[in-house]
Amino acid sequence: MAYWYNVSSGQVESDDNKSQGDDLMGPYDSQEEAANALQTARERTEKWDAEDKAWEEGRSED
């Protein structure tokens, strides 16, 4: 079963009770992963931003 995080309600939903629409993040393999969806997204965005910054800085030194 897949799990989803509903950004509007702040609730974890399963395939059995999944809302329709664009308010869902997922699917995730567990309820815990879905519950941590916002934190995971924040960490990934920060990592990608740091990688982009490093790439831009390295590019300007060429």
GROMACS .gro file of C-alpha atoms in nm:
model
   62
    1MET     CA    1   0.000   0.000   0.000
    2ALA     CA    2   0.118   0.351  -0.078
    3TYR     CA    3   0.088   0.651   0.152
    4TRP     CA    4   0.047   1.017   0.069
    5TYR     CA    5   0.091   1.347   0.255
    6ASN     CA    6  -0.190   1.597   0.208
    7VAL     CA    7  -0.039   1.947   0.227
    8SER     CA    8  -0.379   2.110   0.276
    9SER     CA    9  -0.491   1.899   0.571
   10GLY     CA   10  -0.149   1.801   0.707
   11GLN     CA   11  -0.267   1.440   0.724
   12VAL     CA   12  -0.121   1.115   0.596
   13GLU     CA   13  -0.354   0.930   0.364
   14SER     CA   14  -0.343   0.577   0.228
   15ASP     CA   15  -0.454   0.452  -0.110
   16ASP     CA   16  -0.782   0.358   0.059
   17ASN     CA   17  -0.867   0.714   0.165
   18LYS     CA   18  -0.657   0.924  -0.073
   19SER     CA   19  -0.792   1.267  -0.165
   20GLN     CA   20  -0.812   1.381  -0.523
   21GLY     CA   21  -0.623   1.680  -0.653
   22ASP     CA   22  -0.288   1.852  -0.642
   23ASP     CA   23  -0.258   1.867  -0.263
   24LEU     CA   24  -0.080   1.532  -0.231
   25MET     CA   25   0.288   1.450  -0.201
   26GLY     CA   26   0.393   1.094  -0.264
   27PRO     CA   27   0.359   0.808  -0.295
   28TYR     CA   28   0.563   0.690   0.002
   29ASP     CA   29   0.627   0.335   0.119
   30SER     CA   30   0.529   0.396   0.482
   31GLN     CA   31   0.314   0.623   0.696
   32GLU     CA   32   0.631   0.755   0.862
   33GLU     CA   33   0.788   0.855   0.530
   34ALA     CA   34   0.466   1.031   0.431
   35ALA     CA   35   0.446   1.209   0.767
   36ASN     CA   36   0.801   1.342   0.709
   37ALA     CA   37   0.730   1.453   0.351
   38LEU     CA   38   0.776   1.825   0.413
   39GLN     CA   39   1.102   1.776   0.603
   40THR     CA   40   1.235   1.546   0.332
   41ALA     CA   41   1.141   1.797   0.062
   42ARG     CA   42   1.307   2.079   0.259
   43GLU     CA   43   1.630   1.880   0.301
   44ARG     CA   44   1.640   1.785  -0.067
   45THR     CA   45   1.579   2.144  -0.175
   46GLU     CA   46   1.858   2.271   0.051
   47LYS     CA   47   2.095   2.005  -0.088
   48TRP     CA   48   2.007   2.091  -0.448
   49ASP     CA   49   2.042   2.464  -0.379
   50ALA     CA   50   2.390   2.405  -0.234
   51GLU     CA   51   2.486   2.192  -0.535
   52ASP     CA   52   2.358   2.461  -0.772
   53LYS     CA   53   2.553   2.729  -0.588
   54ALA     CA   54   2.872   2.521  -0.597
   55TRP     CA   55   2.824   2.455  -0.967
   56GLU     CA   56   2.765   2.824  -1.041
   57GLU     CA   57   3.071   2.926  -0.839
   58GLY     CA   58   3.285   2.666  -1.013
   59ARG     CA   59   3.161   2.777  -1.351
   60SER     CA   60   3.255   3.140  -1.287
   61GLU     CA   61   3.617   3.041  -1.215
   62ASP     CA   62   3.669   2.895  -1.566
   0.00000   0.00000   0.00000
